[in-house]
mmCIF file of C-alpha atoms in Angstrom:
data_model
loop_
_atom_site.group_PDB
_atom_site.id
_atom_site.type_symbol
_atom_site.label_atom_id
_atom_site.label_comp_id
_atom_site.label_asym_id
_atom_site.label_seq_id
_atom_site.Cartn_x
_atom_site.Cartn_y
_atom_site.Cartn_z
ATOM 1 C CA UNK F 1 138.319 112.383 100.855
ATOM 2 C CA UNK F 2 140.478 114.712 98.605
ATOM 3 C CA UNK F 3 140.181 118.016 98.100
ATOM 4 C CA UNK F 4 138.072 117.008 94.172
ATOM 5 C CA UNK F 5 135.845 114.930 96.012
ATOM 6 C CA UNK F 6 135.147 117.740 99.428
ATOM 7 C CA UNK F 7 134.155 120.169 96.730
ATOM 8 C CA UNK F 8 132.484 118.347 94.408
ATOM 9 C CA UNK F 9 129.985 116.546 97.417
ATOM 10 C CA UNK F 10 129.682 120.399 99.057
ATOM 11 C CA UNK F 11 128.583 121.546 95.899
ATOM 12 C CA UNK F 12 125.563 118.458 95.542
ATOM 13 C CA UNK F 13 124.994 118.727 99.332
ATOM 14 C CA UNK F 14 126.481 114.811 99.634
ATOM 15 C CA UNK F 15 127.981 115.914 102.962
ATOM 16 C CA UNK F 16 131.383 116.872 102.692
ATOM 17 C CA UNK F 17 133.958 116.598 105.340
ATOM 18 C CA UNK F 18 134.316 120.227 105.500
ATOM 19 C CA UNK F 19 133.154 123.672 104.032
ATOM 20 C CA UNK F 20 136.011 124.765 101.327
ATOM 21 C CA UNK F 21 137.559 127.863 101.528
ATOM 22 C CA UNK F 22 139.279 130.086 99.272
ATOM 23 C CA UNK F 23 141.552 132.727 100.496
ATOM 24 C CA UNK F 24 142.605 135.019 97.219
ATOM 25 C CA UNK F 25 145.204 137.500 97.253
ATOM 26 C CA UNK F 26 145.828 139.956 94.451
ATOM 27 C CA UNK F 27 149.060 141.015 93.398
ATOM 28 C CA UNK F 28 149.267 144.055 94.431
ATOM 29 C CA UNK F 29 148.910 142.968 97.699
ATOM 30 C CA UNK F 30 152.781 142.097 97.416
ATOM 31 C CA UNK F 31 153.360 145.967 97.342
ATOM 32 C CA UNK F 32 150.972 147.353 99.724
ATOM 33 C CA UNK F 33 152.088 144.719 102.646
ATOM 34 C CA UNK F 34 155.722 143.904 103.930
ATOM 35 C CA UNK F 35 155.679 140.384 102.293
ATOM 36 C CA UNK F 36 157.537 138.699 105.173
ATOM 37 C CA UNK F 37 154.526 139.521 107.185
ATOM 38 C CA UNK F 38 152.295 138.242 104.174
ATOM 39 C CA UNK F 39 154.030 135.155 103.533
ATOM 40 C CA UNK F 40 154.107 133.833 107.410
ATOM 41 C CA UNK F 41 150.401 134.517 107.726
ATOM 42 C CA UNK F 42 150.344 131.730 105.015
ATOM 43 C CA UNK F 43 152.419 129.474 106.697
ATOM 44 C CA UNK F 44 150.406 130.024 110.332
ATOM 45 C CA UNK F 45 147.044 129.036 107.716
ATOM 46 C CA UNK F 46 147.822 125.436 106.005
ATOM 47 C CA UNK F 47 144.175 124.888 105.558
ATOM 48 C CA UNK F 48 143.869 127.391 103.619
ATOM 49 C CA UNK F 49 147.209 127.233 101.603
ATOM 50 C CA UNK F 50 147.996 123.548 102.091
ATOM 51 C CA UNK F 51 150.841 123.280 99.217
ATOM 52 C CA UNK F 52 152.584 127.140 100.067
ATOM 53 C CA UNK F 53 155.763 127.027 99.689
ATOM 54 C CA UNK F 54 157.684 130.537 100.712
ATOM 55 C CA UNK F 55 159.624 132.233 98.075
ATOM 56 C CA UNK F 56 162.953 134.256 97.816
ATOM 57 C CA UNK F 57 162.380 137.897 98.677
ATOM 58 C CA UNK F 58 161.590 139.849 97.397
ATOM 59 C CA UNK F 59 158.754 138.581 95.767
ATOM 60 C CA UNK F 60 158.074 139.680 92.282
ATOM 61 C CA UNK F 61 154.479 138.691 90.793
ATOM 62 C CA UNK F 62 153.868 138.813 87.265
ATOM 63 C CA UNK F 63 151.355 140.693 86.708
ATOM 64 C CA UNK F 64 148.479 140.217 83.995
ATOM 65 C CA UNK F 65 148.937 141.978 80.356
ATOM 66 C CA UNK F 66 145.749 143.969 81.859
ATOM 67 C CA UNK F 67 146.555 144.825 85.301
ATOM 68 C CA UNK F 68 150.023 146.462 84.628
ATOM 69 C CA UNK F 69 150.723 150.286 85.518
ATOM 70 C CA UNK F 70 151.478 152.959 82.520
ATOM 71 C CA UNK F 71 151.216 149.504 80.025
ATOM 72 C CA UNK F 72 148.010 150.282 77.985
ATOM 73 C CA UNK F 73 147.127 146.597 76.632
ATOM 74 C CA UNK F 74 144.884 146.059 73.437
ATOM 75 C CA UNK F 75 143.078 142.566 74.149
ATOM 76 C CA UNK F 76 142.072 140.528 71.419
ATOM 77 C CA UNK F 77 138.970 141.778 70.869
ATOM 78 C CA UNK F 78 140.580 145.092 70.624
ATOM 79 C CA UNK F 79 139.496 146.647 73.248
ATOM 80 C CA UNK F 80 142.447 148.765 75.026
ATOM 81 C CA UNK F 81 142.722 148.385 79.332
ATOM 82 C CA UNK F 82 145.086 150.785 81.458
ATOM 83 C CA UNK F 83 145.512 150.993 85.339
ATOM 84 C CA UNK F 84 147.154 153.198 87.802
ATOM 85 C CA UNK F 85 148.137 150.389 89.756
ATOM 86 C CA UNK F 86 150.415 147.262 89.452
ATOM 87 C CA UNK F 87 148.063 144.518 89.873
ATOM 88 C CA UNK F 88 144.854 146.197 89.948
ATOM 89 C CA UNK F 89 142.931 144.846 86.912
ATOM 90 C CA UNK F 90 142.303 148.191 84.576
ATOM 91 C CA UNK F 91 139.960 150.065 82.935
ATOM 92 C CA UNK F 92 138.468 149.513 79.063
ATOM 93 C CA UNK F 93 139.150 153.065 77.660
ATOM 94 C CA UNK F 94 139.407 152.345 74.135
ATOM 95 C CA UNK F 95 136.341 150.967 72.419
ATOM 96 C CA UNK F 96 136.719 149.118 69.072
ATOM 97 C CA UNK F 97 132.929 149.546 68.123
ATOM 98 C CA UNK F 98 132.693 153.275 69.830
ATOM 99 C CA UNK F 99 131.375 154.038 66.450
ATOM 100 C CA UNK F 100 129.511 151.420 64.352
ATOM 101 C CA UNK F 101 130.714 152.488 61.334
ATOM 102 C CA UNK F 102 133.457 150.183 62.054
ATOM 103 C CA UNK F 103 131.349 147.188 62.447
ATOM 104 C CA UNK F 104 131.343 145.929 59.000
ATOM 105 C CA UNK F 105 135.257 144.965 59.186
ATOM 106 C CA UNK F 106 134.828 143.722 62.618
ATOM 107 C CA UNK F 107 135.592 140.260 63.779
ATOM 108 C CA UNK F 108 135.491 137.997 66.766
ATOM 109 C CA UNK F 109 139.021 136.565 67.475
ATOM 110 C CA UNK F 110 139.767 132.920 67.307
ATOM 111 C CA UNK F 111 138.744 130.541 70.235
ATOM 112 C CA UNK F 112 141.613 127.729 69.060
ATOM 113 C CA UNK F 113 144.801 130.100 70.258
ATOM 114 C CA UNK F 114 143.192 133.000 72.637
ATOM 115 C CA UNK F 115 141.053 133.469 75.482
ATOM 116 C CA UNK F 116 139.664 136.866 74.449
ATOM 117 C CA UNK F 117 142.270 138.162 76.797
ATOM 118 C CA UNK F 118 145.776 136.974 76.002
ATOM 119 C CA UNK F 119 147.211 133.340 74.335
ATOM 120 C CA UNK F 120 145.377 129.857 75.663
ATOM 121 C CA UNK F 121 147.748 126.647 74.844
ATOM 122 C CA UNK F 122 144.569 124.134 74.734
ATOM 123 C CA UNK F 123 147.170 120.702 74.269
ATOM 124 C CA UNK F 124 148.907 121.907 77.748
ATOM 125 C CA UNK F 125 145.573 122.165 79.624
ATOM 126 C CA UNK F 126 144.458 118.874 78.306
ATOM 127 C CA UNK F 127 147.716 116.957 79.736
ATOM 128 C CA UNK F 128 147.731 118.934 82.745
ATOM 129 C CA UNK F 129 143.707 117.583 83.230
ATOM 130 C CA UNK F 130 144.833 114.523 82.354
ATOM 131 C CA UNK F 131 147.785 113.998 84.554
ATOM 132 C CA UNK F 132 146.400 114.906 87.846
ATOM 133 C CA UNK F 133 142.786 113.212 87.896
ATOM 134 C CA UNK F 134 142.272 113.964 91.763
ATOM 135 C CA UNK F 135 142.771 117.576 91.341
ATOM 136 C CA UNK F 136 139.975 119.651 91.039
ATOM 137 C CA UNK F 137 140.056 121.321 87.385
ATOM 138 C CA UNK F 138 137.760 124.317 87.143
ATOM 139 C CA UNK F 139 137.364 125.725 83.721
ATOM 140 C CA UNK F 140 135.425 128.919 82.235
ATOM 141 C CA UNK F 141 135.180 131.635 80.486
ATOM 142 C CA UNK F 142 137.047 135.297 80.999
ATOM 143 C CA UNK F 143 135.710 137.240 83.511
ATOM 144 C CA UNK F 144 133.228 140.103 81.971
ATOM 145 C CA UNK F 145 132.421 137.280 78.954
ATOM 146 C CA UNK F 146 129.118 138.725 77.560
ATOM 147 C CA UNK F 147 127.791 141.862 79.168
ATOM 148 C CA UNK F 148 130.644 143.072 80.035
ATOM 149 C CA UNK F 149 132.550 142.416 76.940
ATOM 150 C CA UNK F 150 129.354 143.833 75.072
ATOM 151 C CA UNK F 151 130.277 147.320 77.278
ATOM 152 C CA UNK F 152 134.000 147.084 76.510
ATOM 153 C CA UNK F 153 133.455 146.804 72.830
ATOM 154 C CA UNK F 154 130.754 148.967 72.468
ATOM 155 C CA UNK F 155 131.192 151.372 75.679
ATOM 156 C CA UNK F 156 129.165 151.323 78.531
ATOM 157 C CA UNK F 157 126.178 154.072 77.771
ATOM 158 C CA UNK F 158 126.775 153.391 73.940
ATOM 159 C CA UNK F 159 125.428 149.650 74.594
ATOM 160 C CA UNK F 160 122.549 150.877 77.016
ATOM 161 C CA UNK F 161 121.203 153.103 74.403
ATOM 162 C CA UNK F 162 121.702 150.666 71.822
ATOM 163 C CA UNK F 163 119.064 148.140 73.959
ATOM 164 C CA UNK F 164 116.706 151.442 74.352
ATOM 165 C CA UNK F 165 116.805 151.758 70.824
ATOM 166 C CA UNK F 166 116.616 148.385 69.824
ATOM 167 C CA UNK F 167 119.410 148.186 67.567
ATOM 168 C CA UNK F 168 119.734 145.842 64.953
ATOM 169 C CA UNK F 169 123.365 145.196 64.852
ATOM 170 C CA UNK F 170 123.751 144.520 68.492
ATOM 171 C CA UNK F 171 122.239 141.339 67.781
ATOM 172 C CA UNK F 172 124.854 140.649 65.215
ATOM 173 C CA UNK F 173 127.103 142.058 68.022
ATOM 174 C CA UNK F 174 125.703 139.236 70.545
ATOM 175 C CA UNK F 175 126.097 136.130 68.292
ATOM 176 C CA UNK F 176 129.830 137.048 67.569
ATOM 177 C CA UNK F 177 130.708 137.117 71.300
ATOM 178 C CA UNK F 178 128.715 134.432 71.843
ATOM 179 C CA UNK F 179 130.165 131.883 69.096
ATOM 180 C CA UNK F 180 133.748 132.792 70.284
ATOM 181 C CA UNK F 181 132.282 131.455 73.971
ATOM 182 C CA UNK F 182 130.888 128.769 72.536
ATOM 183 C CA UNK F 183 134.355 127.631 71.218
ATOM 184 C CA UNK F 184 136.136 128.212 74.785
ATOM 185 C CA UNK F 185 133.448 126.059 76.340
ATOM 186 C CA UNK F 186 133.677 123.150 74.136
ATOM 187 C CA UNK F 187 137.328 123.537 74.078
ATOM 188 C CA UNK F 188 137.159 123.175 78.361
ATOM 189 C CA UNK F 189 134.929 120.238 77.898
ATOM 190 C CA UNK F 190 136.880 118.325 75.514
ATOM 191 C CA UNK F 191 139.950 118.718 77.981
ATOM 192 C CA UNK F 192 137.360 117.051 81.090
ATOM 193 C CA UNK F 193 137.104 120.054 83.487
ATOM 194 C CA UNK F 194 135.072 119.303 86.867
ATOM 195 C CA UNK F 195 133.397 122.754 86.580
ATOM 196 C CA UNK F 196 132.432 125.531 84.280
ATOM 197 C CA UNK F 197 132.625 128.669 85.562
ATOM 198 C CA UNK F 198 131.119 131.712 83.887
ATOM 199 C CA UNK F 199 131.750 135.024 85.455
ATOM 200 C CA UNK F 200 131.008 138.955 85.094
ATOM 201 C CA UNK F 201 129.827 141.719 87.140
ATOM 202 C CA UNK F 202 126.281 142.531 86.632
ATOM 203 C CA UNK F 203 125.790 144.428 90.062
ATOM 204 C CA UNK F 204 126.368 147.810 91.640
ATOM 205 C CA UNK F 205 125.891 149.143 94.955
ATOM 206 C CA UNK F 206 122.185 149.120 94.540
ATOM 207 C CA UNK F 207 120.469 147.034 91.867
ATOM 208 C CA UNK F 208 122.032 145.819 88.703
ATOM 209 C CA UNK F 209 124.134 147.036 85.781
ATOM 210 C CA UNK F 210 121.435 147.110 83.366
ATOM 211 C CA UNK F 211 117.628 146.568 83.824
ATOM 212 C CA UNK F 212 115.468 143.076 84.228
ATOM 213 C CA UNK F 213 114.115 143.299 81.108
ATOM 214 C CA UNK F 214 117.285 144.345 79.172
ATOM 215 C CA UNK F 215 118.733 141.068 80.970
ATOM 216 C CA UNK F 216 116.055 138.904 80.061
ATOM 217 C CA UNK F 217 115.842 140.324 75.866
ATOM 218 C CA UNK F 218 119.976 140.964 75.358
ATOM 219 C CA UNK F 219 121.471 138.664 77.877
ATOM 220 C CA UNK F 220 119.618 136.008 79.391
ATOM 221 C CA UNK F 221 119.516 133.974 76.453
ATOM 222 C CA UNK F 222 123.060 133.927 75.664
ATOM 223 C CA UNK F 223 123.757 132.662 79.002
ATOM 224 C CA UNK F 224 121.456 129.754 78.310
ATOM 225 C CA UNK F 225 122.691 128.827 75.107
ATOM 226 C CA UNK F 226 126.273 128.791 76.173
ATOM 227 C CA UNK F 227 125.607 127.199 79.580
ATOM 228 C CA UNK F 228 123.761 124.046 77.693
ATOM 229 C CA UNK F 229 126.993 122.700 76.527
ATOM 230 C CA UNK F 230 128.148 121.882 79.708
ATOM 231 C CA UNK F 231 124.973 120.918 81.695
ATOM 232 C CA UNK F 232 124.453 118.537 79.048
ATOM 233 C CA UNK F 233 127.322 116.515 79.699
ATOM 234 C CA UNK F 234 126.642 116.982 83.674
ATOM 235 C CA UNK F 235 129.107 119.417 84.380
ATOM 236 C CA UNK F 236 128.228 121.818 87.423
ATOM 237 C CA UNK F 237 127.830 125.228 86.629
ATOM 238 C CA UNK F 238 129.187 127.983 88.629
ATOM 239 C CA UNK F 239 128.529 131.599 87.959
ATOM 240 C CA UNK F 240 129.592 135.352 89.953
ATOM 241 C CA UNK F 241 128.862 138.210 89.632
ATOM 242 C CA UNK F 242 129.616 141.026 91.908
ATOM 243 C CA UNK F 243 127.010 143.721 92.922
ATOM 244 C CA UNK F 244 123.374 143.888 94.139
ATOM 245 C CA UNK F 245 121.854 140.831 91.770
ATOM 246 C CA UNK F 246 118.986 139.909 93.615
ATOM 247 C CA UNK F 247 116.245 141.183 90.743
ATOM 248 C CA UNK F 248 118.371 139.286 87.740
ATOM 249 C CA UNK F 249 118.786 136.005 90.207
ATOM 250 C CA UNK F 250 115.860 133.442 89.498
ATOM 251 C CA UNK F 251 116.976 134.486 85.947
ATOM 252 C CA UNK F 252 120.753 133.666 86.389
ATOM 253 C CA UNK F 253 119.576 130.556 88.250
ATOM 254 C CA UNK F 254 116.609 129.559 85.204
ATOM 255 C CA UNK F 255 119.728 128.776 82.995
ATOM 256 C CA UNK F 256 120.846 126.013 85.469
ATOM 257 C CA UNK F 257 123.645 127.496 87.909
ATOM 258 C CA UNK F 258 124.413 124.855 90.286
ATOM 259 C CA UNK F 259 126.467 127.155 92.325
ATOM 260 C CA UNK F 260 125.996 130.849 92.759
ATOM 261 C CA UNK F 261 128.910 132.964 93.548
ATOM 262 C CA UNK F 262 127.511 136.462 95.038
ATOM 263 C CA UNK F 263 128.980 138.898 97.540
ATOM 264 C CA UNK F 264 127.093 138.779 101.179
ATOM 265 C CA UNK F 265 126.496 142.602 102.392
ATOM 266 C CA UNK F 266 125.334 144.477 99.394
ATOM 267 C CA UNK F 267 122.771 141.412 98.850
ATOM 268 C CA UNK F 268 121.929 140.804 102.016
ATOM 269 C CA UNK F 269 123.186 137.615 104.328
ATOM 270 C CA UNK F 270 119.653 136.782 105.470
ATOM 271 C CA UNK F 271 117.709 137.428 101.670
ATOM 272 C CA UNK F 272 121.039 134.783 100.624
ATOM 273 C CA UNK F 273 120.035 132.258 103.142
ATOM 274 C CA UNK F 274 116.324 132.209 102.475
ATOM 275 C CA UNK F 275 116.416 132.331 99.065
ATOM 276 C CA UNK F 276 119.167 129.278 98.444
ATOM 277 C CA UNK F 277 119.951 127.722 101.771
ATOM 278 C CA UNK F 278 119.724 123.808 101.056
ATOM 279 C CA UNK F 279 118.501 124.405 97.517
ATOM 280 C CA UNK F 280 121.393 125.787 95.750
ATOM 281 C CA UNK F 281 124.924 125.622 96.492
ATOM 282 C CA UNK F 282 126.259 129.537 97.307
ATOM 283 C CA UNK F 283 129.866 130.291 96.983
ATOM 284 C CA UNK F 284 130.093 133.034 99.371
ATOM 285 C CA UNK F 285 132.249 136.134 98.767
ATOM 286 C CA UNK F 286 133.132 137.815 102.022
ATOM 287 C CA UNK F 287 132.791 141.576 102.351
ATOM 288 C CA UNK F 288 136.341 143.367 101.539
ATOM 289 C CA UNK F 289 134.485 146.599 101.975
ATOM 290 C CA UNK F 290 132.816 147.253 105.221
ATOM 291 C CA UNK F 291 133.442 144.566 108.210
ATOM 292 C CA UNK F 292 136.704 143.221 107.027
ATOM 293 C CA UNK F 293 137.961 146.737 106.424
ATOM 294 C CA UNK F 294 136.924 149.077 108.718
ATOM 295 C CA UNK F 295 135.850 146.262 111.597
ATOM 296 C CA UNK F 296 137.495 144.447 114.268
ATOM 297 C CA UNK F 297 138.786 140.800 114.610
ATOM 298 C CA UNK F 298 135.995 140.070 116.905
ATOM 299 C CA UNK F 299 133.149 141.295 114.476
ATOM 300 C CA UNK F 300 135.352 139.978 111.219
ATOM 301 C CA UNK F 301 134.313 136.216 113.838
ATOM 302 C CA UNK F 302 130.692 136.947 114.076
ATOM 303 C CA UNK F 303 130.245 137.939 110.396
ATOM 304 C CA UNK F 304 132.125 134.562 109.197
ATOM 305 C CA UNK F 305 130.247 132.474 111.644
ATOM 306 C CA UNK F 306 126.870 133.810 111.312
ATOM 307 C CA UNK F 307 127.202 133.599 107.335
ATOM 308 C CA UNK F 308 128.193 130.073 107.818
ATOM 309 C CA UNK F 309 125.446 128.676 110.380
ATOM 310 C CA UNK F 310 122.704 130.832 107.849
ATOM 311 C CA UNK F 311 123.809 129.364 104.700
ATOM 312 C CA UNK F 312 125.083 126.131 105.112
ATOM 313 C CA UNK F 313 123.401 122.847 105.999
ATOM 314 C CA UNK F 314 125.427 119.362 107.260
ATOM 315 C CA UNK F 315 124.808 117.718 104.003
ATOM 316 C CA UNK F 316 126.676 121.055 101.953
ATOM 317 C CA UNK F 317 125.604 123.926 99.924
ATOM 318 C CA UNK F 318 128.469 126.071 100.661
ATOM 319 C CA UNK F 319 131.842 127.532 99.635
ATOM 320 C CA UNK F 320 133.093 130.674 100.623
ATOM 321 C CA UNK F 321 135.927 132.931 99.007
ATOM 322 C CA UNK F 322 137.866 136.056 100.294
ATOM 323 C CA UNK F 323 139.471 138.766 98.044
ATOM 324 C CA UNK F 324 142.662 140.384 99.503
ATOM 325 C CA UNK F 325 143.206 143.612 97.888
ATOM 326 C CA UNK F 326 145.306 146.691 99.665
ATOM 327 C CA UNK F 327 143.873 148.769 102.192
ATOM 328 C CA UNK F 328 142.710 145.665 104.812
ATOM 329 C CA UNK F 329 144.687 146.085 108.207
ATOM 330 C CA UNK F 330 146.587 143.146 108.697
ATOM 331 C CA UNK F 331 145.652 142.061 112.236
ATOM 332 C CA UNK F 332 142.250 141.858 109.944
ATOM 333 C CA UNK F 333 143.590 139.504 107.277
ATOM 334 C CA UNK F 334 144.100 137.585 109.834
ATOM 335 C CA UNK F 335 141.563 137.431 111.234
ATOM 336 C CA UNK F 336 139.663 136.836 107.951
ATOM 337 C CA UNK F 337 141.848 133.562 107.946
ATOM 338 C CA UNK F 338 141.874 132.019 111.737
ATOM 339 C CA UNK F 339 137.796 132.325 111.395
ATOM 340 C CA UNK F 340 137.770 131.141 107.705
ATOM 341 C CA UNK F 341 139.911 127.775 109.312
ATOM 342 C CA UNK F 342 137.983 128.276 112.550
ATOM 343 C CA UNK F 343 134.865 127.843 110.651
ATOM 344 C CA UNK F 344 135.647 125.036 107.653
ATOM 345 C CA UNK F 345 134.770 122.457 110.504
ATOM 346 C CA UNK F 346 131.310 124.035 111.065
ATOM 347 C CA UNK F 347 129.579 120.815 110.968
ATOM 348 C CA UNK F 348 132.117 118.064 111.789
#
């Protein structure tokens, strides 16, 4: 069974030979860590990074147009991101719709050559799809592609109030973000992606970004309408957020999410495991800010293994995904990887 196949059967609890694993690593991880040390820890893992190959040091990344230091970038929706850090995705601080005065010359970019975020080359993902069949080919929109991009065009308070005050023109506002997803979507489907994946933050520390009810009026049915595309031809439907989601979930889940990408602690492992264990497929996202940072190998273990034997069942319903970003002792990355192999074989 290939890797396509492992993920595919996880995700419609068909019993897959193992529980996949994701082990991300941001970029600026490359700075923050002596990258010898970096790159043999993913050579000791080959479950986890089965095709690494070690490059010549040092190691350079490129880093995205929006996650580069003292390099304000205007997206393509005009919205202008800066960071401090080399790697660390930025901050929106310039608003194209601050003021709506502006709105009637406003328009949505184009969904044929950009992402929203930087140039898409549509004929290159198609032969790439096309040329490795037994590859699993995940597709989706930007991260932050409705709310989020609402806030970044609009600002963050500036679109709260304009759901307070009922607005007009943020309904205008909606359709143009969502007809430029739309095109995205259908472009990913023509090109036969496995999975859509639509992502953004709707969480904080403590309840969500925005209220239930704004969710349900403003955002909610956006979701659905550009989610349809896809579960219409049968395509599973994944969709994250980070944050404490658990009063916009049965929402987020109404629109037909097949597999629900949430982060354990702030939610809650046990609330995760009653609510979707051997119902809905949970891609887990493993704390980065309490165990795994401030913890020890042996309770990094026990939080892996009792997420696992919670959540998952023998016949699937679980993925699980780690975020490396600086700041994680490195006896505790890996740790984070021997249990994340350790624990792939769960119910083998």
């Amino acid at each position: 069974m290939n890797k396509k196949e492992n993920y595919l059967r996880a995700v419609r609890f068909e019993r897959p030979d193992y529980i996949p694993m994701t082990f991300g690593m941001n970029d600026a991880c490359y700075q923050a860590y002596p990258q010898e040390a970096l790159f043999e820890l993913m050579e000791q893992h080959p479950l986890l990074f089965p095709d690494f190959q070690k490059p010549a040091l040092p190691f350079t990344p490129e880093f995205a147009s929006v996650a580069r230091k003292d390099a304000p970038y205007r997206d393509d929706f005009g919205c202008v991101w800066e960071t401090t850090v080399d790697g660390i995705t930025g901050t929106v601080t310039g608003h194209p719709l601050a003021d709506w005065n502006n709105f009637a010359t406003y328009q949505a970019p184009n969904p044929d050559v950009c992402m929203g975020i930087g140039p898409v080359d549509w004929k290159k993902i198609q032969d790439e799809i096309q040329n490795t069949p037994d590859e699993l080919h995940m597709g989706g929109l930007r991260h932050g592609h409705t709310f989020l991009q609402l806030c970044d065009i609009r600002g963050y308070e500036n679109l709260l109030f304009d759901m307070m005050d009922e607005e007009p023109r943020l309904w205008e506002l909606i359709q143009l973000v969502e007809e430029f997803n739309l095109g995205i979507i259908r472009h990913y489907l023509e090109c036969g992606v496995d999975v859509m994946t639509y992502g953004e933050d709707l969480g904080m520390q403590v309840g969500p970004m925005l209220s239930p009810d704004q969710f349900r009026t403003y955002i909610k049915p956006s979701y659905q309408r550009i989610i349809r595309p896809a579960k219409e031809k049968g395509i599973p439907i994944h969709m994250h957020s980070d944050g404490d989601i658990r009063t916009l979930v049965d929402d987020l889940i109404d629109g037909g999410v097949e597999i629900i990408n949430l982060q354990d602690l702030v939610n809650g492992i046990d609330w995760i495991a009653e609510r979707f264990s051997g119902k809905v497929c949970v891609d887990l996202d493993i704390d980065r800010q309490k165990i795994t940072r401030f913890g020890t190998p042996k309770e990094i273990d026990e939080l892996i293994r009792k997420e696992v034997s919670s959540i998952a069942t023998p016949q699937g319903g679980l993925t699980m995904i780690y975020g490396l970003y600086p700041g994680i002792p490195l006896e505790n990355v890996k740790a984070v990887m021997d249990s994340m192999e350790k624990y792939m074989g769960f119910y083998d």
